[in-house]
Short mmCIF file of N, CA and C in Angstrom, two decimals:
data_model
loop_
_atom_site.label_atom_id
_atom_site.label_comp_id
_atom_site.label_asym_id
_atom_site.label_seq_id
_atom_site.Cartn_x
_atom_site.Cartn_y
_atom_site.Cartn_z
N MET A 1 117.69 115.08 60.28
CA MET A 1 119.04 115.33 59.31
C MET A 1 119.14 113.80 58.61
N GLN A 2 119.53 113.82 57.39
CA GLN A 2 119.85 112.61 56.59
C GLN A 2 121.51 112.24 56.99
N PRO A 3 121.30 110.80 57.11
CA PRO A 3 122.74 110.30 57.50
C PRO A 3 123.74 110.43 56.16
N ILE A 4 125.10 110.61 56.48
CA ILE A 4 126.02 110.72 55.39
C ILE A 4 126.20 109.46 54.51
N SER A 5 125.67 108.41 54.86
CA SER A 5 125.69 107.19 53.98
C SER A 5 124.83 107.55 52.72
N GLU A 6 123.36 108.05 53.23
CA GLU A 6 122.40 108.32 52.29
C GLU A 6 122.99 109.56 51.30
N TRP A 7 123.59 110.56 51.78
CA TRP A 7 123.88 111.73 50.93
C TRP A 7 125.27 111.24 50.10
N LEU A 8 125.92 110.27 50.51
CA LEU A 8 127.02 109.87 49.44
C LEU A 8 126.51 109.04 48.24
N SER A 9 125.12 108.08 48.84
CA SER A 9 124.64 107.29 48.05
C SER A 9 124.12 108.08 46.97
N SER A 10 123.50 109.32 47.34
CA SER A 10 122.81 110.29 46.36
C SER A 10 123.75 110.74 45.42
N LEU A 11 124.90 110.88 45.58
CA LEU A 11 125.85 111.26 44.76
C LEU A 11 126.59 110.16 43.90
N GLY A 12 126.28 108.87 44.06
CA GLY A 12 126.85 107.78 43.65
C GLY A 12 128.08 107.37 44.00
N LEU A 13 128.29 107.63 45.39
CA LEU A 13 129.65 107.43 46.01
C LEU A 13 129.59 106.73 47.37
N ALA A 14 128.66 105.68 47.41
CA ALA A 14 128.43 104.84 48.52
C ALA A 14 129.63 104.46 49.00
N GLN A 15 130.51 103.90 48.23
CA GLN A 15 131.72 103.20 48.50
C GLN A 15 132.44 104.13 49.68
N TYR A 16 132.15 105.28 49.90
CA TYR A 16 132.89 105.96 51.02
C TYR A 16 132.29 106.09 52.26
N ALA A 17 131.27 105.73 52.37
CA ALA A 17 130.30 105.89 53.63
C ALA A 17 131.10 105.50 54.91
N ALA A 18 131.72 104.18 54.73
CA ALA A 18 132.17 103.58 55.90
C ALA A 18 133.38 104.63 56.21
N VAL A 19 134.30 104.94 55.19
CA VAL A 19 135.52 105.73 55.71
C VAL A 19 134.90 106.99 56.28
N PHE A 20 133.79 107.62 55.96
CA PHE A 20 133.50 108.85 56.55
C PHE A 20 132.67 108.54 57.90
N GLU A 21 132.06 107.58 57.97
CA GLU A 21 131.34 107.37 59.28
C GLU A 21 132.71 106.84 60.35
N ASP A 22 133.50 106.14 59.90
CA ASP A 22 134.72 105.63 60.72
C ASP A 22 135.55 106.91 61.05
N ASN A 23 135.54 108.08 60.30
CA ASN A 23 136.15 109.49 60.69
C ASN A 23 135.31 110.27 61.37
N GLY A 24 134.19 109.81 61.78
CA GLY A 24 133.18 110.69 62.49
C GLY A 24 132.67 112.05 61.46
N ILE A 25 132.80 111.92 60.30
CA ILE A 25 132.21 112.93 59.36
C ILE A 25 130.74 112.73 59.31
N ASP A 26 129.94 113.73 59.66
CA ASP A 26 128.70 113.64 59.37
C ASP A 26 128.25 115.00 58.41
N LEU A 27 126.89 115.26 58.18
CA LEU A 27 126.51 116.33 57.17
C LEU A 27 127.14 117.85 57.98
N GLU A 28 127.11 117.84 59.25
CA GLU A 28 127.50 119.18 59.84
C GLU A 28 129.00 119.28 59.74
N ALA A 29 129.87 118.22 59.64
CA ALA A 29 131.25 118.27 59.38
C ALA A 29 131.56 118.68 57.89
N LEU A 30 130.71 118.20 57.00
CA LEU A 30 130.98 118.37 55.55
C LEU A 30 131.57 119.61 55.19
N PRO A 31 130.89 120.72 55.54
CA PRO A 31 131.34 122.20 55.01
C PRO A 31 132.88 122.43 55.52
N MET A 32 133.26 121.70 56.32
CA MET A 32 134.67 122.23 57.09
C MET A 32 135.64 121.32 56.21
N LEU A 33 135.43 120.04 55.59
CA LEU A 33 136.29 119.43 54.87
C LEU A 33 137.00 120.16 53.61
N SER A 34 138.24 120.02 53.52
CA SER A 34 139.08 120.51 52.52
C SER A 34 139.41 119.51 51.43
N GLU A 35 139.93 119.57 50.21
CA GLU A 35 140.24 118.75 49.39
C GLU A 35 141.41 117.88 49.73
N GLY A 36 142.24 118.35 50.27
CA GLY A 36 143.54 117.74 50.99
C GLY A 36 143.07 116.64 51.97
N GLU A 37 142.11 116.89 52.65
CA GLU A 37 141.50 116.06 53.81
C GLU A 37 140.71 114.88 53.11
N LEU A 38 139.98 115.28 52.01
CA LEU A 38 139.21 114.19 51.40
C LEU A 38 140.50 113.35 50.63
N GLU A 39 141.25 113.84 50.27
CA GLU A 39 142.36 112.95 49.63
C GLU A 39 143.20 111.99 50.65
N GLN A 40 143.19 112.66 51.87
CA GLN A 40 143.90 111.61 53.22
C GLN A 40 142.93 110.63 53.27
N LEU A 41 141.64 110.88 52.99
CA LEU A 41 140.66 109.79 53.53
C LEU A 41 140.67 108.80 52.14
N GLY A 42 141.38 109.08 51.06
CA GLY A 42 141.43 108.04 50.05
C GLY A 42 140.39 108.17 48.99
N VAL A 43 139.97 109.56 48.95
CA VAL A 43 138.75 109.60 48.15
C VAL A 43 139.37 110.22 46.75
N LEU A 44 139.10 109.66 45.57
CA LEU A 44 139.82 109.84 44.29
C LEU A 44 139.52 111.21 43.81
N LEU A 45 140.35 111.58 42.75
CA LEU A 45 140.38 113.07 42.71
C LEU A 45 138.77 113.43 41.98
N GLY A 46 138.41 112.57 41.17
CA GLY A 46 137.35 112.93 40.54
C GLY A 46 136.12 112.91 41.34
N HIS A 47 136.16 112.10 42.26
CA HIS A 47 135.18 112.01 43.38
C HIS A 47 135.10 112.98 44.56
N ARG A 48 136.58 113.49 44.55
CA ARG A 48 136.67 114.82 45.45
C ARG A 48 136.10 115.91 44.77
N LYS A 49 136.09 116.04 43.55
CA LYS A 49 135.50 117.28 43.05
C LYS A 49 134.01 117.16 43.03
N LYS A 50 133.36 115.95 42.89
CA LYS A 50 132.04 115.59 43.08
C LYS A 50 131.42 116.03 44.53
N VAL A 51 132.13 115.56 45.61
CA VAL A 51 131.97 116.01 46.61
C VAL A 51 131.88 117.36 47.23
N LEU A 52 133.06 117.99 46.63
CA LEU A 52 133.17 119.52 46.91
C LEU A 52 132.02 120.24 46.10
N LYS A 53 131.79 119.81 44.97
CA LYS A 53 130.75 120.59 44.36
C LYS A 53 129.35 120.47 45.17
N ALA A 54 129.18 119.13 45.86
CA ALA A 54 127.62 118.95 46.18
C ALA A 54 127.69 119.54 47.59
N ILE A 55 129.06 119.64 48.39
CA ILE A 55 128.89 120.31 49.61
C ILE A 55 128.71 121.78 49.13
N ALA A 56 129.27 122.33 48.29
CA ALA A 56 129.06 123.95 48.14
C ALA A 56 127.51 124.16 47.77
N LYS A 57 126.82 123.06 47.05
CA LYS A 57 125.41 123.14 46.98
C LYS A 57 124.86 123.07 48.23
N LEU A 58 125.31 122.35 49.20
CA LEU A 58 124.59 122.23 50.69
C LEU A 58 124.49 123.74 51.10
N ASP A 59 125.62 124.32 50.89
CA ASP A 59 125.64 125.88 51.66
C ASP A 59 124.71 126.75 50.84
N ASP A 60 124.15 126.56 49.54
CA ASP A 60 123.51 127.19 48.88
C ASP A 60 121.97 126.97 49.19
N ALA A 61 121.83 125.61 49.77
CA ALA A 61 120.41 125.06 50.12
C ALA A 61 119.52 126.11 50.73
N PRO A 62 118.24 126.38 50.54
CA PRO A 62 117.40 127.23 51.20
C PRO A 62 117.31 126.79 52.78
N VAL A 63 117.59 127.69 53.44
CA VAL A 63 117.65 127.64 55.13
C VAL A 63 116.29 127.56 55.63
N ALA A 64 115.77 127.11 56.63
CA ALA A 64 114.32 127.41 57.28
C ALA A 64 114.60 128.86 57.93
N ALA A 65 113.53 129.56 57.91
CA ALA A 65 113.61 130.92 58.57
C ALA A 65 113.70 130.73 60.04
N PRO A 66 114.73 131.74 60.40
CA PRO A 66 114.95 131.78 61.92
C PRO A 66 113.60 131.98 62.70
N SER A 67 113.72 131.43 63.87
CA SER A 67 112.55 131.72 64.74
C SER A 67 112.56 133.06 65.44
N THR A 68 113.59 133.74 65.21
CA THR A 68 113.44 135.26 66.07
C THR A 68 113.63 136.37 65.13
N SER A 69 113.21 137.50 65.29
CA SER A 69 113.38 138.62 64.30
C SER A 69 114.92 139.18 64.40
N ASP A 70 115.61 138.59 65.13
CA ASP A 70 117.03 139.14 65.45
C ASP A 70 117.72 139.33 63.99
N PRO A 71 118.14 140.39 63.42
CA PRO A 71 118.94 140.53 62.37
C PRO A 71 120.29 139.65 62.10
N LEU A 72 120.80 139.58 63.17
CA LEU A 72 122.04 138.85 63.44
C LEU A 72 122.02 137.44 63.04
N LEU A 73 120.87 136.74 63.28
CA LEU A 73 120.58 135.38 63.04
C LEU A 73 119.74 135.22 61.85
N ASP A 74 119.32 136.13 61.05
CA ASP A 74 118.92 136.00 59.79
C ASP A 74 119.52 135.55 58.85
N THR A 75 119.66 134.51 58.24
CA THR A 75 120.60 133.96 57.27
C THR A 75 120.12 134.42 55.98
N HIS A 76 119.04 135.09 55.52
CA HIS A 76 118.64 135.65 54.18
C HIS A 76 119.40 136.99 54.04
N VAL A 77 119.87 137.55 55.10
CA VAL A 77 120.27 138.88 54.97
C VAL A 77 121.52 139.25 54.98
N ALA A 78 122.20 139.87 54.03
CA ALA A 78 123.58 140.23 54.01
C ALA A 78 123.95 140.68 55.32
N GLU A 79 125.19 140.84 55.64
CA GLU A 79 125.87 141.41 56.79
C GLU A 79 126.99 141.72 56.86
N ARG A 80 127.38 142.88 57.28
CA ARG A 80 128.65 143.19 57.82
C ARG A 80 128.83 142.93 59.17
N ARG A 81 130.15 142.25 59.62
CA ARG A 81 130.45 141.86 60.93
C ARG A 81 131.99 141.88 61.05
N GLN A 82 132.18 141.72 62.38
CA GLN A 82 133.53 141.82 62.73
C GLN A 82 134.23 140.42 62.74
N LEU A 83 135.42 140.18 62.43
CA LEU A 83 135.94 139.02 62.32
C LEU A 83 137.18 139.30 63.30
N THR A 84 137.41 138.35 64.06
CA THR A 84 138.60 138.22 64.94
C THR A 84 139.61 137.28 64.36
N VAL A 85 140.96 137.72 64.06
CA VAL A 85 142.02 136.85 63.75
C VAL A 85 142.87 137.09 64.94
N MET A 86 143.26 135.61 65.47
CA MET A 86 144.08 135.70 66.57
C MET A 86 145.21 134.42 66.17
N PHE A 87 146.35 135.13 66.57
CA PHE A 87 147.62 134.02 66.28
C PHE A 87 148.12 134.00 67.70
N CYS A 88 148.11 132.77 68.10
CA CYS A 88 148.87 132.38 69.11
C CYS A 88 150.01 131.41 68.98
N ASP A 89 151.06 131.68 69.93
CA ASP A 89 152.36 130.80 69.66
C ASP A 89 152.72 130.41 70.93
N LEU A 90 153.73 129.41 71.12
CA LEU A 90 154.41 128.84 72.23
C LEU A 90 155.52 129.89 72.87
N VAL A 91 155.18 130.27 73.99
CA VAL A 91 156.27 131.24 74.64
C VAL A 91 157.60 130.53 74.77
N GLY A 92 158.71 130.97 74.19
CA GLY A 92 159.99 130.29 74.62
C GLY A 92 160.40 129.11 73.99
N SER A 93 159.76 128.91 72.57
CA SER A 93 159.57 127.57 71.83
C SER A 93 161.21 127.43 71.38
N THR A 94 161.95 128.76 71.09
CA THR A 94 163.25 128.65 70.59
C THR A 94 164.22 128.00 71.51
N GLU A 95 163.95 128.41 72.87
CA GLU A 95 164.61 128.13 73.93
C GLU A 95 164.56 126.55 74.13
N LEU A 96 163.42 126.12 74.15
CA LEU A 96 163.03 124.58 74.28
C LEU A 96 163.53 123.79 73.08
N SER A 97 163.66 124.40 72.00
CA SER A 97 164.21 123.56 70.78
C SER A 97 165.60 123.39 71.01
N GLN A 98 166.10 124.33 71.66
CA GLN A 98 167.76 123.97 71.90
C GLN A 98 167.98 123.06 73.12
N LYS A 99 166.76 122.95 74.02
CA LYS A 99 167.18 121.99 75.33
C LYS A 99 166.82 120.37 75.12
N LEU A 100 165.68 120.60 74.29
CA LEU A 100 164.78 119.17 74.10
C LEU A 100 165.22 118.35 72.84
N ASP A 101 164.99 117.20 72.97
CA ASP A 101 165.27 116.16 71.73
C ASP A 101 164.41 116.50 70.67
N PRO A 102 164.50 116.54 69.40
CA PRO A 102 163.79 116.85 68.49
C PRO A 102 162.50 116.07 68.66
N GLU A 103 162.61 114.61 68.87
CA GLU A 103 160.98 113.93 69.08
C GLU A 103 160.42 114.36 70.23
N ALA A 104 160.97 114.76 71.26
CA ALA A 104 160.16 115.32 72.36
C ALA A 104 159.68 116.60 72.20
N LEU A 105 160.34 117.36 71.46
CA LEU A 105 159.88 118.76 71.16
C LEU A 105 158.61 118.61 70.27
N ARG A 106 158.66 117.72 69.18
CA ARG A 106 157.47 117.68 68.35
C ARG A 106 156.28 116.91 69.24
N GLU A 107 156.56 116.15 70.00
CA GLU A 107 155.34 115.84 70.77
C GLU A 107 154.69 116.94 71.66
N LEU A 108 155.58 117.81 72.11
CA LEU A 108 155.42 118.90 73.08
C LEU A 108 154.52 119.79 72.08
N MET A 109 155.01 120.01 70.75
CA MET A 109 154.27 121.19 70.01
C MET A 109 152.98 120.47 69.66
N ARG A 110 152.96 119.10 69.28
CA ARG A 110 151.76 118.49 68.89
C ARG A 110 150.59 118.70 70.00
N THR A 111 150.92 118.38 71.35
CA THR A 111 150.21 118.46 72.53
C THR A 111 149.57 119.97 72.71
N TYR A 112 150.53 120.94 72.61
CA TYR A 112 150.24 122.21 72.60
C TYR A 112 149.23 122.49 71.40
N GLN A 113 149.49 122.37 70.21
CA GLN A 113 148.52 122.70 69.28
C GLN A 113 147.17 121.86 69.40
N GLN A 114 147.06 120.80 69.71
CA GLN A 114 145.81 120.04 70.01
C GLN A 114 145.16 120.86 71.21
N THR A 115 145.86 121.10 72.12
CA THR A 115 145.13 121.75 73.29
C THR A 115 144.55 123.06 73.01
N CYS A 116 145.45 123.83 72.28
CA CYS A 116 144.79 125.27 71.79
C CYS A 116 143.76 125.17 70.94
N GLY A 117 143.99 124.13 69.89
CA GLY A 117 142.91 123.91 68.91
C GLY A 117 141.56 123.37 69.58
N GLN A 118 141.41 122.47 70.58
CA GLN A 118 140.24 122.29 71.24
C GLN A 118 139.82 123.43 72.11
N ILE A 119 140.51 124.33 72.74
CA ILE A 119 140.13 125.57 73.38
C ILE A 119 139.54 126.30 72.39
N ILE A 120 140.06 126.63 71.42
CA ILE A 120 139.43 127.72 70.31
C ILE A 120 138.27 127.02 69.72
N GLU A 121 138.14 125.74 69.34
CA GLU A 121 136.77 125.16 68.93
C GLU A 121 135.60 125.08 70.01
N LYS A 122 136.07 125.16 71.15
CA LYS A 122 134.98 125.00 72.07
C LYS A 122 134.42 126.50 72.22
N TYR A 123 135.06 127.41 72.08
CA TYR A 123 134.58 128.95 71.89
C TYR A 123 134.28 129.44 70.44
N GLU A 124 133.96 128.47 69.62
CA GLU A 124 133.35 128.54 68.22
C GLU A 124 134.45 129.39 67.37
N GLY A 125 135.66 129.17 67.54
CA GLY A 125 136.60 129.58 66.83
C GLY A 125 137.06 128.59 65.74
N HIS A 126 137.75 128.95 64.86
CA HIS A 126 138.15 128.12 63.60
C HIS A 126 139.66 128.15 63.49
N VAL A 127 140.37 126.99 63.45
CA VAL A 127 141.87 127.12 63.51
C VAL A 127 142.06 127.08 61.96
N ALA A 128 142.69 128.26 61.36
CA ALA A 128 142.82 128.31 59.91
C ALA A 128 144.15 127.73 59.60
N GLN A 129 145.17 127.97 60.43
CA GLN A 129 146.41 127.44 59.80
C GLN A 129 147.41 126.94 60.97
N TYR A 130 147.99 125.89 60.80
CA TYR A 130 148.98 125.74 62.08
C TYR A 130 150.51 126.19 61.36
N LEU A 131 151.15 127.09 62.22
CA LEU A 131 152.15 127.48 61.63
C LEU A 131 153.27 127.36 62.55
N GLY A 132 154.30 126.44 62.28
CA GLY A 132 155.53 126.18 63.36
C GLY A 132 154.88 125.82 64.57
N ASP A 133 155.26 126.91 65.77
CA ASP A 133 154.62 126.55 66.90
C ASP A 133 153.37 127.51 67.13
N GLY A 134 152.89 127.84 66.16
CA GLY A 134 151.68 128.62 66.58
C GLY A 134 150.41 128.31 65.71
N LEU A 135 149.20 128.91 65.99
CA LEU A 135 148.25 128.90 65.25
C LEU A 135 147.47 130.10 64.90
N MET A 136 147.02 130.03 63.69
CA MET A 136 146.23 131.32 63.26
C MET A 136 144.82 130.94 63.22
N THR A 137 143.85 131.81 63.98
CA THR A 137 142.51 131.34 64.29
C THR A 137 141.59 132.33 63.80
N TYR A 138 140.55 132.13 63.55
CA TYR A 138 139.28 133.07 63.22
C TYR A 138 138.23 132.89 64.19
N PHE A 139 137.80 134.11 64.68
CA PHE A 139 136.55 133.83 65.63
C PHE A 139 135.37 134.90 64.50
N GLY A 140 134.05 134.40 64.53
CA GLY A 140 133.20 135.00 63.63
C GLY A 140 133.14 134.57 62.24
N TRP A 141 133.86 133.42 61.99
CA TRP A 141 133.96 132.85 60.71
C TRP A 141 133.93 131.19 60.97
N PRO A 142 133.03 130.74 60.34
CA PRO A 142 132.03 130.91 59.20
C PRO A 142 130.78 131.68 59.51
N ARG A 143 130.48 131.61 60.91
CA ARG A 143 129.42 132.31 61.17
C ARG A 143 129.68 133.23 62.31
N ALA A 144 128.83 134.20 62.15
CA ALA A 144 128.92 135.44 63.00
C ALA A 144 128.66 134.83 64.57
N ARG A 145 129.14 135.38 65.50
CA ARG A 145 128.90 135.16 67.01
C ARG A 145 128.91 136.40 67.64
N ARG A 146 127.81 136.28 68.70
CA ARG A 146 127.59 137.73 69.58
C ARG A 146 128.77 137.67 70.61
N ARG A 147 129.33 136.66 71.25
CA ARG A 147 130.34 137.02 72.24
C ARG A 147 131.80 136.75 71.59
N CYS A 148 132.56 137.32 72.47
CA CYS A 148 134.20 137.16 71.86
C CYS A 148 134.82 136.08 72.17
N GLY A 149 134.75 135.18 71.15
CA GLY A 149 135.23 133.77 71.48
C GLY A 149 137.01 133.63 71.75
N ALA A 150 137.35 134.78 71.11
CA ALA A 150 138.87 135.06 71.36
C ALA A 150 139.22 135.17 72.70
N CYS A 151 138.39 136.05 73.43
CA CYS A 151 138.68 136.56 74.74
C CYS A 151 138.51 135.45 75.66
N HIS A 152 137.42 134.62 75.38
CA HIS A 152 137.21 133.26 76.09
C HIS A 152 138.37 132.43 76.02
N SER A 153 138.70 132.25 74.61
CA SER A 153 139.91 131.25 74.63
C SER A 153 141.22 131.64 75.20
N CYS A 154 141.18 133.17 75.22
CA CYS A 154 142.53 133.29 75.91
C CYS A 154 142.57 133.16 77.46
N ARG A 155 141.50 133.28 77.80
CA ARG A 155 141.26 133.07 79.33
C ARG A 155 141.24 131.74 79.80
N THR A 156 140.88 130.96 79.01
CA THR A 156 141.02 129.63 79.38
C THR A 156 142.16 128.98 79.05
N GLY A 157 143.01 129.59 78.19
CA GLY A 157 144.50 129.14 77.96
C GLY A 157 145.31 129.61 79.11
N ASP A 158 145.02 130.78 79.67
CA ASP A 158 145.70 131.24 80.87
C ASP A 158 145.32 130.27 82.01
N ARG A 159 144.19 129.92 81.98
CA ARG A 159 144.00 129.02 83.25
C ARG A 159 144.66 127.53 83.00
N ARG A 160 144.54 127.08 81.87
CA ARG A 160 145.33 125.88 81.55
C ARG A 160 146.81 125.66 81.67
N CYS A 161 147.30 127.07 81.24
CA CYS A 161 148.96 127.13 81.04
C CYS A 161 149.55 127.80 82.21
N GLY A 162 148.88 128.22 83.31
CA GLY A 162 149.54 128.66 84.40
C GLY A 162 150.30 129.90 84.08
N LYS A 163 151.69 129.71 84.19
CA LYS A 163 152.73 131.08 84.08
C LYS A 163 152.49 131.42 82.84
N GLY A 164 152.50 130.67 82.00
CA GLY A 164 152.56 131.31 80.43
C GLY A 164 151.16 132.31 80.33
N GLY A 165 150.15 132.04 81.09
CA GLY A 165 148.96 132.94 81.03
C GLY A 165 149.62 134.31 81.49
N GLN A 166 150.46 134.40 82.46
CA GLN A 166 150.93 135.66 82.95
C GLN A 166 151.55 136.42 81.82
N ARG A 167 152.24 135.57 81.00
CA ARG A 167 152.86 136.49 79.90
C ARG A 167 151.78 136.96 78.95
N THR A 168 150.88 136.28 78.78
CA THR A 168 149.62 136.82 77.86
C THR A 168 148.94 138.10 78.45
N ARG A 169 148.81 138.21 79.91
CA ARG A 169 148.38 139.20 80.45
C ARG A 169 149.18 140.07 80.50
N ALA A 170 150.28 140.08 80.52
CA ALA A 170 151.34 141.25 80.56
C ALA A 170 151.38 141.70 79.16
N ALA A 171 151.34 141.08 78.17
CA ALA A 171 151.36 141.25 76.71
C ALA A 171 150.17 142.21 76.19
N ALA A 172 149.05 141.85 77.04
CA ALA A 172 147.93 142.48 76.86
C ALA A 172 147.92 143.98 77.66
N SER A 173 148.39 143.87 78.65
CA SER A 173 148.32 145.14 79.54
C SER A 173 149.40 146.30 78.78
N GLU A 174 150.40 145.68 78.21
CA GLU A 174 151.45 146.48 77.47
C GLU A 174 150.78 147.14 76.18
N GLY A 175 149.63 146.59 75.60
CA GLY A 175 148.85 147.10 74.49
C GLY A 175 149.32 146.19 73.20
N ARG A 176 150.21 145.24 73.29
CA ARG A 176 150.59 144.41 72.35
C ARG A 176 149.41 143.62 71.82
N ASP A 177 148.48 143.51 72.64
CA ASP A 177 147.39 142.60 72.14
C ASP A 177 145.92 143.26 72.46
N ARG A 178 145.95 144.29 71.82
CA ARG A 178 144.72 145.27 72.04
C ARG A 178 143.27 144.73 72.06
N ASN A 179 143.08 143.67 71.16
CA ASN A 179 141.61 143.34 71.07
C ASN A 179 141.72 142.24 72.42
N TRP A 180 142.31 141.76 72.86
CA TRP A 180 142.22 140.77 74.26
C TRP A 180 142.04 141.78 75.55
N SER A 181 143.11 142.79 75.38
CA SER A 181 142.86 143.79 76.67
C SER A 181 141.48 144.61 76.63
N GLY A 182 141.08 144.82 75.33
CA GLY A 182 140.25 145.72 75.37
C GLY A 182 138.72 145.16 75.50
N CYS A 183 138.57 143.68 75.40
CA CYS A 183 137.45 143.26 75.55
C CYS A 183 137.30 142.35 77.21
N ARG A 184 138.17 142.77 77.92
CA ARG A 184 138.03 142.03 79.34
C ARG A 184 136.74 142.59 79.98
N ARG A 185 135.95 141.75 80.64
CA ARG A 185 134.77 142.22 81.23
C ARG A 185 134.92 142.00 82.79
#
């Protein structure tokens, strides 16, 4: 795989190589970058547009044929697939906001969102948006997966959060979270 510095040089943007490398951005991470994130890295507007255009071309580049005949893994065939959208939020955050100092609450929320994000990414999910005390996540996007990452994420969250997990299971048993309760194995 070509290093990020070579890729940036091929675009005439070698001056950003150190910034990308310092932030752990490689060719695998490129398609996940947004224009806002490029701006945070200090990439100028015109250069951001060039980078985004080049990233789009990377996605359109021919891909080597998969080694298996599995149609789910064939990148040249259009597919219809299931997408799981999961929203998770911190139970009791309103009560916490009344009890905690704002700085302590913000630190708690940051830790909560980071922990959830790590669990979701571990199971090949994508955090689409952070919304207050919650996260909106996608499983099966941008790539389809055979296993239900949302289920695994919920179970891991249960184990890490202890009593909070009991509330998750209670919501599932009451039918408020049909997908999670329906895919228990």
